[in-house]
Amino acid sequence: MSGQASSAGPVLPVAVDAMGGDKAPKEIVAGALRAAEEGFAVVLVGHPDRMGDTGGLPVIAASEVIEMDEDAGRGVRTKKDASLLRAAEAVRDGKASSMVSAGNTGATMASALFRMGRIRGVSRPAIATPIPVLGSIPTVLIDAGANAECTAGWLVQFAQMGSAFATQRFGIAKPRVGLLSIGEEESKGSPLVKEAHALLAAGEAGPDVNFVGNVEGRDVMSDRIDVVVTDGFTGNVVLKTLEGSMNFAMSAVLGAFGTNEDTRRAGEVLLPVLLPMATELDPETYGGAVLLGVDGICVISHGSSSSTAIHNAVKVAAAAVSEDLVGRLASAVAA
């Protein structure tokens, strides 16, 4: 894998795009510093004069920024000294083990793909996002937005990569892989879903993929499935819908506690129980999504990421490198 040190060599740093995200650079740098304080090797990428106090962390200079609302393709083509591109190049050139960015998602994907390249045999990289499940291991949703249109063969590869990722990230020996549809019956779904179901049911993903059939939207946040496979358009709609629903539910519950004296007293009793649940359901707890299929580790954090999310994203990236996620993915696709 590109960007990894040898077993006898030094640990390469995680390259953090300091300029990407709604709260950059302050929150991004703060998250990187928190990770560094815990012993993780980190290098910041961005404009040195705009980062503020970097706490002595090493910096890879980059004079340009691909903005959040900028066209991803144009930004990658024209801004050759953008922080995103420099971070991906650091991985490609063996100066960093992996990269983390809360910046423009399309540009992050393009930078990783164009600079790192694809794992041999991978048709299309896909975004794997952990979806929180209360009291249980998160569900891996793949693809969460990289490929708006897919073929059935790509969905088979997403099943392979998602399964390997669930094993690496969450230690699941034989992840249960489901295909997102509008019903559990194999006759349900779009032509794409029906074709993908036939391939997966016939074992086209290989013996290491434990395909359990179709699943529905209600199953994504349940403990009955470990990996949910879908096209990037549907996956992104599911992801954003769940985010909005969780934010609404938490705001409604917390807001109800301050309406009168009775609800305030109820809040005093219930908040100590609800706050740990809120942390478990908070996307920032998981650091971000991982772009699977590129020849390197790329963690894509939410655009509104705080220092907590970046801190956790660095840990996710470092673990993926140390546990050879890219090698696992290559083996899964080769199967």
Short mmCIF file of C-alpha atoms in Angstrom, two decimals:
data_model
loop_
_atom_site.label_atom_id
_atom_site.label_comp_id
_atom_site.label_asym_id
_atom_site.label_seq_id
_atom_site.Cartn_x
_atom_site.Cartn_y
_atom_site.Cartn_z
CA MET A 1 0.00 0.00 0.00
CA SER A 2 1.22 3.49 -0.75
CA GLY A 3 2.14 5.66 2.20
CA GLN A 4 2.96 2.96 4.74
CA ALA A 5 6.24 2.70 6.54
CA SER A 6 8.00 -0.64 6.68
CA SER A 7 7.75 -2.68 9.85
CA ALA A 8 11.24 -1.54 10.81
CA GLY A 9 10.82 2.07 9.71
CA PRO A 10 9.27 5.10 11.44
CA VAL A 11 5.52 5.56 11.72
CA LEU A 12 4.37 7.94 9.03
CA PRO A 13 2.04 10.78 10.06
CA VAL A 14 -1.61 11.23 9.19
CA ALA A 15 -1.93 14.20 6.81
CA VAL A 16 -4.74 16.47 8.02
CA ASP A 17 -6.19 19.00 5.60
CA ALA A 18 -6.19 22.04 7.89
CA MET A 19 -8.09 24.23 5.44
CA GLY A 20 -11.09 21.97 4.75
CA GLY A 21 -14.42 22.27 6.53
CA ASP A 22 -16.86 24.88 7.81
CA LYS A 23 -14.82 25.33 10.99
CA ALA A 24 -11.37 25.33 9.42
CA PRO A 25 -8.67 25.97 10.31
CA LYS A 26 -9.23 26.51 14.05
CA GLU A 27 -11.22 23.36 14.88
CA ILE A 28 -9.22 21.21 12.46
CA VAL A 29 -5.91 22.21 14.00
CA ALA A 30 -7.34 21.75 17.50
CA GLY A 31 -8.43 18.21 16.64
CA ALA A 32 -5.04 17.39 15.16
CA LEU A 33 -3.35 18.67 18.31
CA ARG A 34 -5.58 16.50 20.49
CA ALA A 35 -4.60 13.45 18.46
CA ALA A 36 -0.92 14.38 18.65
CA GLU A 37 -1.17 14.73 22.42
CA GLU A 38 -2.33 11.10 22.51
CA GLY A 39 0.76 9.99 20.61
CA PHE A 40 -0.51 9.93 17.02
CA ALA A 41 1.85 11.24 14.36
CA VAL A 42 0.17 14.12 12.52
CA VAL A 43 1.19 16.58 9.81
CA LEU A 44 -0.97 19.58 8.93
CA VAL A 45 -1.50 20.57 5.30
CA GLY A 46 -2.43 24.11 4.35
CA HIS A 47 -1.43 27.76 4.28
CA PRO A 48 1.06 28.29 7.14
CA ASP A 49 -0.01 31.91 7.70
CA ARG A 50 -3.70 31.03 8.07
CA MET A 51 -3.51 28.12 10.52
CA GLY A 52 -2.83 30.07 13.69
CA ASP A 53 -1.03 28.29 16.51
CA THR A 54 -0.12 24.81 15.30
CA GLY A 55 1.47 23.76 18.56
CA GLY A 56 4.69 22.78 16.84
CA LEU A 57 3.09 20.23 14.52
CA PRO A 58 4.89 19.82 11.19
CA VAL A 59 3.28 21.54 8.21
CA ILE A 60 3.13 20.77 4.50
CA ALA A 61 2.60 24.13 2.84
CA ALA A 62 -0.27 24.59 0.39
CA SER A 63 -1.23 28.02 -0.92
CA GLU A 64 -4.71 27.22 -2.26
CA VAL A 65 -8.02 25.94 -0.90
CA ILE A 66 -10.86 24.18 -2.73
CA GLU A 67 -13.88 25.80 -1.12
CA MET A 68 -16.88 23.86 0.16
CA ASP A 69 -19.23 25.21 -2.52
CA GLU A 70 -16.72 25.02 -5.35
CA ASP A 71 -17.09 22.67 -8.31
CA ALA A 72 -15.02 19.66 -7.28
CA GLY A 73 -13.70 18.73 -10.71
CA ARG A 74 -12.74 22.26 -11.63
CA GLY A 75 -11.08 22.83 -8.27
CA VAL A 76 -8.92 19.72 -8.55
CA ARG A 77 -7.95 20.55 -12.14
CA THR A 78 -7.07 24.20 -11.60
CA LYS A 79 -5.82 24.46 -8.03
CA LYS A 80 -2.68 22.36 -8.18
CA ASP A 81 -1.41 23.69 -4.85
CA ALA A 82 -4.66 23.03 -2.96
CA SER A 83 -4.37 21.53 0.51
CA LEU A 84 -6.47 18.51 -0.51
CA LEU A 85 -4.17 17.65 -3.40
CA ARG A 86 -1.05 18.16 -1.30
CA ALA A 87 -2.43 15.83 1.38
CA ALA A 88 -3.16 13.11 -1.20
CA GLU A 89 0.28 13.58 -2.74
CA ALA A 90 1.87 13.17 0.68
CA VAL A 91 0.26 9.73 0.94
CA ARG A 92 1.24 8.83 -2.62
CA ASP A 93 4.84 9.93 -2.09
CA GLY A 94 5.31 8.12 1.23
CA LYS A 95 5.42 11.29 3.33
CA ALA A 96 2.17 10.43 5.10
CA SER A 97 0.41 7.19 5.92
CA SER A 98 -3.11 8.49 5.26
CA MET A 99 -5.18 11.63 4.90
CA VAL A 100 -8.12 13.25 6.68
CA SER A 101 -10.29 16.07 5.38
CA ALA A 102 -13.55 17.75 6.34
CA GLY A 103 -13.47 19.76 3.12
CA ASN A 104 -15.32 19.52 -0.17
CA THR A 105 -16.36 15.84 -0.38
CA GLY A 106 -16.23 15.61 -4.17
CA ALA A 107 -12.82 17.24 -4.28
CA THR A 108 -11.54 14.98 -1.50
CA MET A 109 -12.61 11.90 -3.45
CA ALA A 110 -11.13 13.22 -6.68
CA SER A 111 -7.85 14.17 -5.01
CA ALA A 112 -7.48 10.73 -3.45
CA LEU A 113 -8.41 8.93 -6.66
CA PHE A 114 -6.24 10.98 -9.01
CA ARG A 115 -3.20 11.12 -6.75
CA MET A 116 -3.28 7.71 -5.03
CA GLY A 117 -4.92 5.70 -7.80
CA ARG A 118 -7.21 2.71 -7.39
CA ILE A 119 -6.52 -0.65 -5.86
CA ARG A 120 -6.00 -3.12 -8.68
CA GLY A 121 -9.30 -4.65 -9.75
CA VAL A 122 -11.53 -1.98 -8.17
CA SER A 123 -14.04 -0.57 -10.65
CA ARG A 124 -15.16 2.40 -8.55
CA PRO A 125 -14.17 3.61 -5.08
CA ALA A 126 -17.07 3.92 -2.64
CA ILE A 127 -17.72 5.77 0.60
CA ALA A 128 -18.25 3.57 3.67
CA THR A 129 -20.03 5.39 6.50
CA PRO A 130 -20.63 3.96 10.00
CA ILE A 131 -24.28 4.40 10.95
CA PRO A 132 -24.76 4.35 14.74
CA VAL A 133 -26.87 1.61 16.28
CA LEU A 134 -27.88 2.20 19.88
CA GLY A 135 -26.22 -0.32 22.19
CA SER A 136 -24.58 -2.21 19.35
CA ILE A 137 -21.89 -2.08 16.68
CA PRO A 138 -22.52 0.51 13.94
CA THR A 139 -23.84 -0.54 10.55
CA VAL A 140 -21.58 0.15 7.56
CA LEU A 141 -23.45 1.95 4.77
CA ILE A 142 -21.77 1.66 1.36
CA ASP A 143 -21.96 3.59 -0.97
CA ALA A 144 -22.84 6.81 0.85
CA GLY A 145 -22.35 9.16 -2.07
CA ALA A 146 -19.40 8.47 -4.36
CA ASN A 147 -21.34 6.92 -7.26
CA ALA A 148 -24.79 8.29 -8.08
CA GLU A 149 -25.26 5.66 -10.80
CA CYS A 150 -24.02 2.10 -10.41
CA THR A 151 -23.93 -1.26 -12.12
CA ALA A 152 -24.77 -4.52 -10.41
CA GLY A 153 -21.13 -5.54 -10.64
CA TRP A 154 -20.08 -2.46 -8.71
CA LEU A 155 -22.57 -3.30 -5.96
CA VAL A 156 -20.97 -6.73 -5.70
CA GLN A 157 -17.59 -5.03 -5.17
CA PHE A 158 -19.13 -2.70 -2.59
CA ALA A 159 -20.28 -5.80 -0.72
CA GLN A 160 -16.74 -7.18 -0.82
CA MET A 161 -15.15 -3.93 0.33
CA GLY A 162 -17.82 -3.16 2.92
CA SER A 163 -17.43 -6.59 4.45
CA ALA A 164 -13.64 -6.25 4.67
CA PHE A 165 -14.02 -2.78 6.19
CA ALA A 166 -16.51 -3.98 8.82
CA THR A 167 -14.05 -6.67 9.84
CA GLN A 168 -11.13 -4.24 10.09
CA ARG A 169 -13.02 -1.38 11.74
CA PHE A 170 -15.33 -3.22 14.10
CA GLY A 171 -13.79 -6.68 14.42
CA ILE A 172 -16.77 -8.55 12.98
CA ALA A 173 -15.54 -11.95 11.84
CA LYS A 174 -18.31 -12.65 9.32
CA PRO A 175 -20.29 -9.45 8.69
CA ARG A 176 -23.89 -9.88 7.57
CA VAL A 177 -24.24 -8.08 4.25
CA GLY A 178 -27.62 -6.88 3.04
CA LEU A 179 -28.76 -5.19 -0.18
CA LEU A 180 -30.95 -2.13 0.36
CA SER A 181 -34.33 -2.52 -1.31
CA ILE A 182 -38.04 -1.78 -0.84
CA GLY A 183 -38.80 -5.24 0.49
CA GLU A 184 -37.01 -8.31 1.80
CA GLU A 185 -38.25 -10.56 -1.01
CA GLU A 186 -35.77 -11.10 -3.83
CA SER A 187 -38.48 -10.11 -6.33
CA LYS A 188 -38.64 -6.59 -4.85
CA GLY A 189 -36.62 -3.60 -5.99
CA SER A 190 -35.40 -1.80 -9.08
CA PRO A 191 -33.83 -3.68 -12.03
CA LEU A 192 -30.42 -2.76 -10.60
CA VAL A 193 -31.27 -4.19 -7.19
CA LYS A 194 -32.74 -7.38 -8.68
CA GLU A 195 -29.65 -7.95 -10.83
CA ALA A 196 -27.30 -7.28 -7.92
CA HIS A 197 -29.33 -9.60 -5.69
CA ALA A 198 -29.02 -12.41 -8.22
CA LEU A 199 -25.25 -11.97 -8.41
CA LEU A 200 -24.78 -11.80 -4.64
CA ALA A 201 -27.11 -14.74 -4.01
CA ALA A 202 -25.12 -16.78 -6.56
CA GLY A 203 -21.93 -16.14 -4.60
CA GLU A 204 -20.31 -13.72 -7.06
CA ALA A 205 -18.81 -11.75 -4.16
CA GLY A 206 -16.84 -14.78 -3.01
CA PRO A 207 -16.98 -17.07 0.00
CA ASP A 208 -15.93 -14.39 2.49
CA VAL A 209 -19.06 -12.28 1.90
CA ASN A 210 -21.98 -13.38 4.07
CA PHE A 211 -24.88 -12.16 1.95
CA VAL A 212 -28.18 -12.40 3.82
CA GLY A 213 -30.53 -10.91 1.21
CA ASN A 214 -32.49 -7.71 0.88
CA VAL A 215 -32.90 -5.28 3.77
CA GLU A 216 -35.08 -2.21 4.12
CA GLY A 217 -34.48 1.34 5.30
CA ARG A 218 -35.69 0.54 8.81
CA ASP A 219 -32.88 -2.01 9.18
CA VAL A 220 -30.02 0.45 8.68
CA MET A 221 -30.01 1.55 12.33
CA SER A 222 -30.75 -1.92 13.71
CA ASP A 223 -28.54 -4.75 14.94
CA ARG A 224 -29.85 -7.27 12.40
CA ILE A 225 -27.36 -6.25 9.71
CA ASP A 226 -23.67 -5.25 9.63
CA VAL A 227 -23.21 -3.92 6.09
CA VAL A 228 -25.84 -2.28 3.87
CA VAL A 229 -25.01 -2.08 0.16
CA THR A 230 -26.63 0.46 -2.15
CA ASP A 231 -25.86 2.94 -4.92
CA GLY A 232 -24.36 6.29 -3.93
CA PHE A 233 -27.48 8.33 -4.73
CA THR A 234 -29.73 6.24 -2.50
CA GLY A 235 -27.05 5.89 0.15
CA ASN A 236 -26.51 9.63 0.42
CA VAL A 237 -30.26 10.26 0.72
CA VAL A 238 -30.44 7.64 3.49
CA LEU A 239 -27.45 9.17 5.29
CA LYS A 240 -28.75 12.75 5.19
CA THR A 241 -32.26 11.65 6.17
CA LEU A 242 -30.94 9.79 9.20
CA GLU A 243 -28.76 12.74 10.22
CA GLY A 244 -31.72 15.10 10.01
CA SER A 245 -34.01 12.72 11.87
CA MET A 246 -31.56 12.21 14.72
CA ASN A 247 -30.95 15.95 15.06
CA PHE A 248 -34.70 16.58 15.13
CA ALA A 249 -35.34 13.87 17.73
CA MET A 250 -32.55 15.02 20.03
CA SER A 251 -33.57 18.68 19.76
CA ALA A 252 -37.21 17.82 20.46
CA VAL A 253 -36.38 15.75 23.54
CA LEU A 254 -33.89 18.23 24.99
CA GLY A 255 -36.19 21.14 24.25
CA ALA A 256 -39.09 19.49 26.07
CA PHE A 257 -37.15 19.42 29.34
CA GLY A 258 -37.26 23.19 29.74
CA THR A 259 -40.94 23.86 29.15
CA ASN A 260 -42.08 23.88 32.82
CA GLU A 261 -41.04 22.91 36.33
CA ASP A 262 -42.14 19.27 35.90
CA THR A 263 -40.16 18.78 32.70
CA ARG A 264 -37.13 20.47 34.26
CA ARG A 265 -37.23 17.97 37.11
CA ALA A 266 -37.67 15.13 34.64
CA GLY A 267 -34.66 16.41 32.73
CA GLU A 268 -32.51 16.30 35.86
CA VAL A 269 -33.32 12.60 36.17
CA LEU A 270 -33.16 11.63 32.50
CA LEU A 271 -30.27 13.71 31.15
CA PRO A 272 -27.54 11.59 32.78
CA VAL A 273 -29.03 8.62 30.92
CA LEU A 274 -29.70 10.40 27.63
CA LEU A 275 -26.35 12.17 27.22
CA PRO A 276 -24.30 8.95 26.80
CA MET A 277 -26.91 7.83 24.26
CA ALA A 278 -26.52 11.12 22.42
CA THR A 279 -22.76 10.61 22.28
CA GLU A 280 -23.26 7.10 20.89
CA LEU A 281 -25.55 8.45 18.17
CA ASP A 282 -23.37 11.48 17.36
CA PRO A 283 -21.61 11.08 13.96
CA GLU A 284 -18.60 12.94 15.34
CA THR A 285 -17.90 9.97 17.62
CA TYR A 286 -16.95 7.94 14.54
CA GLY A 287 -14.68 10.54 12.93
CA GLY A 288 -15.98 10.24 9.39
CA ALA A 289 -16.43 7.97 6.41
CA VAL A 290 -13.65 6.08 4.64
CA LEU A 291 -13.17 6.13 0.88
CA LEU A 292 -12.68 2.46 0.00
CA GLY A 293 -10.98 1.36 -3.20
CA VAL A 294 -8.21 3.93 -3.52
CA ASP A 295 -4.61 2.86 -2.96
CA GLY A 296 -4.29 4.65 0.35
CA ILE A 297 -6.36 5.63 3.37
CA CYS A 298 -8.66 8.63 2.99
CA VAL A 299 -11.04 9.60 5.80
CA ILE A 300 -13.79 12.04 4.82
CA SER A 301 -15.16 13.92 7.81
CA HIS A 302 -18.41 15.89 7.90
CA GLY A 303 -18.17 19.46 6.66
CA SER A 304 -19.27 20.79 10.06
CA SER A 305 -16.70 18.70 11.95
CA SER A 306 -15.45 20.02 15.27
CA SER A 307 -12.12 19.19 16.87
CA THR A 308 -13.71 16.04 18.33
CA ALA A 309 -14.52 14.64 14.89
CA ILE A 310 -11.04 15.41 13.55
CA HIS A 311 -9.43 13.88 16.61
CA ASN A 312 -11.45 10.71 16.07
CA ALA A 313 -10.82 10.74 12.31
CA VAL A 314 -7.06 10.71 12.88
CA LYS A 315 -7.47 7.65 15.10
CA VAL A 316 -9.59 5.94 12.43
CA ALA A 317 -6.98 6.66 9.76
CA ALA A 318 -4.09 5.45 11.89
CA ALA A 319 -5.92 2.21 12.77
CA ALA A 320 -6.75 1.56 9.11
CA VAL A 321 -3.07 1.86 8.23
CA SER A 322 -1.80 -0.29 11.10
CA GLU A 323 -4.39 -2.98 10.34
CA ASP A 324 -3.66 -2.90 6.58
CA LEU A 325 -7.12 -1.99 5.38
CA VAL A 326 -5.89 -1.47 1.82
CA GLY A 327 -4.37 -4.96 1.76
CA ARG A 328 -7.62 -6.43 3.09
CA LEU A 329 -9.60 -4.63 0.39
CA ALA A 330 -7.25 -5.81 -2.34
CA SER A 331 -7.64 -9.41 -1.17
CA ALA A 332 -11.43 -9.07 -0.95
CA VAL A 333 -11.77 -7.72 -4.49
CA ALA A 334 -9.35 -10.32 -5.86
CA ALA A 335 -11.60 -13.04 -4.44
#
